[in-house]
Short mmCIF file of C-alpha atoms in Angstrom, two decimals:
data_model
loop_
_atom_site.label_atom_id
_atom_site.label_comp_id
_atom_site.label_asym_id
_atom_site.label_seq_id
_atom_site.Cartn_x
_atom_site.Cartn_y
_atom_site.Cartn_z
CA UNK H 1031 55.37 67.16 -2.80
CA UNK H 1032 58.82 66.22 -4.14
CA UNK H 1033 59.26 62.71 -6.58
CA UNK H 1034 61.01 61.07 -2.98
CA UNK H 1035 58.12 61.54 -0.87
CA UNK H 1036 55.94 60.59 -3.78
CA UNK H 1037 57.64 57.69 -4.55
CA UNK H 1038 57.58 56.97 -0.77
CA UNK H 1039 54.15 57.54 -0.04
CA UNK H 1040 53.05 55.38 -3.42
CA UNK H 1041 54.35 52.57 -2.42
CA UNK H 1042 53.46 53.14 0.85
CA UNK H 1043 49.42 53.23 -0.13
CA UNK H 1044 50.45 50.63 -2.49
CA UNK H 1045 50.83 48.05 -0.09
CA UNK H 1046 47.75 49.30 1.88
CA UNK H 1047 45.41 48.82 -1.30
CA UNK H 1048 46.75 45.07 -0.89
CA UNK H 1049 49.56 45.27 -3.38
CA UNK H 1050 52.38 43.33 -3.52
CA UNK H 1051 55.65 45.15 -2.87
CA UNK H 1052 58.66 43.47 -4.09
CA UNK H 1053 62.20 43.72 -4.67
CA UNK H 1054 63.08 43.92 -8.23
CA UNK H 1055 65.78 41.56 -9.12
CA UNK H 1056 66.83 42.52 -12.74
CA UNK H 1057 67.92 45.26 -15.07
CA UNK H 1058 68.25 48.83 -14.19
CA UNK H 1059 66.05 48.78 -10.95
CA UNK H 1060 67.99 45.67 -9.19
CA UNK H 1061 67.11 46.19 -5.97
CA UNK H 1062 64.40 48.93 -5.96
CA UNK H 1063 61.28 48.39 -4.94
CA UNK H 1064 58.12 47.08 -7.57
CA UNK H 1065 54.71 47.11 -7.80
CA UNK H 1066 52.92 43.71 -8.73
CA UNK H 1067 49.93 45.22 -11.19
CA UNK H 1068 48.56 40.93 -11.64
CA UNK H 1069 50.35 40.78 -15.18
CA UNK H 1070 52.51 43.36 -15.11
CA UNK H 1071 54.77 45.29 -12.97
CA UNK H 1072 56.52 48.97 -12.00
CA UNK H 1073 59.35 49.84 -10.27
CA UNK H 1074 60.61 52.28 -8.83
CA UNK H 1075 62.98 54.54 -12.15
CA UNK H 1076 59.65 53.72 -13.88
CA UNK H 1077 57.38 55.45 -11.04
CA UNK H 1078 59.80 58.33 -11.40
CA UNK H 1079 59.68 58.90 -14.94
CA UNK H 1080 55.81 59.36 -14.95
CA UNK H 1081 56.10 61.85 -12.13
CA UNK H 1082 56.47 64.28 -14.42
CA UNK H 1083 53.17 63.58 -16.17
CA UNK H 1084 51.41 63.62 -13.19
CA UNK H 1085 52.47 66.57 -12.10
CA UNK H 1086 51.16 68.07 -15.44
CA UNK H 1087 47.94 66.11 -16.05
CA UNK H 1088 47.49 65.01 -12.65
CA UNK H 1089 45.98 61.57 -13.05
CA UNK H 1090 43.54 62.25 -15.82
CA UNK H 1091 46.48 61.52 -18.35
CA UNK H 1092 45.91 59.24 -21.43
CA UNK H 1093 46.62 56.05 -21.99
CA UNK H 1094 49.19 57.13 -24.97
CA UNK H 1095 51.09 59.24 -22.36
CA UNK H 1096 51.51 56.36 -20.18
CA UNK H 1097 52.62 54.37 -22.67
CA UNK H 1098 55.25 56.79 -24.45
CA UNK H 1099 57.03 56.62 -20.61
CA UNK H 1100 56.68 52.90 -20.18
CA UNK H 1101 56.44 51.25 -23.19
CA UNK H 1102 54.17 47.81 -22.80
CA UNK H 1103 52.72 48.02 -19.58
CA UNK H 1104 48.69 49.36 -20.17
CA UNK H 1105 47.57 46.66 -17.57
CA UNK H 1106 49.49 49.09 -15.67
CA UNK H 1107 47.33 52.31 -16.12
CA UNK H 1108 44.50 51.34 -13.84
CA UNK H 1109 45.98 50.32 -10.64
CA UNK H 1110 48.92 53.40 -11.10
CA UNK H 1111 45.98 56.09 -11.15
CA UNK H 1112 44.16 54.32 -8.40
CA UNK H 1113 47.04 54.60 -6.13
CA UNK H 1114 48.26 57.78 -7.46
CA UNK H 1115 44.93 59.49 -6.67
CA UNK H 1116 45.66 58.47 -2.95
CA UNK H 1117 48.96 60.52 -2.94
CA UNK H 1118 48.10 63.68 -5.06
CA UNK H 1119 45.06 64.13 -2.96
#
């Protein structure tokens, strides 16, 4: 599976799993899509700078690797595996 068709299919089962998909409105990712993790959100550059990792670790990677790609987001790490596990399956 290449990062588009991850990124794709993540948000994809995302919005399935009942969360909420939204248009981000600042910064970098104006206008990509975003994940609504309750406290703290992902969008869509930040999706495909942990593809890497999961490639690698699949989604059994630390909490330390998570954070060294997107700094202050742990509330994060949860929901991103959950979903995650749904596309790497």
């Amino acid at each position: 599976m290449n990062i588009n068709d991850f990124i794709d299919e993540f948000f994809i089962n995302a919005e399935k799993m009942g969360y909420e998909i939204e248009s981000c409105k600042l910064g970098e990712a104006r206008g990509k899509k975003q994940i609504d993790f309750g406290n703290k959100k992902l969008h869509e550059l930040h999706i495909r700078r942990l593809y890497p990792m999961l490639i690698e670790n699949g989604i059994n990677f630390s909490y330390e690797s998570f954070n060294d790609v997107v700094p202050g987001r742990p509330c994060a790490v949860k929901g991103f595996r959950e979903i995650s596990a749904t596309v790497l399956k």
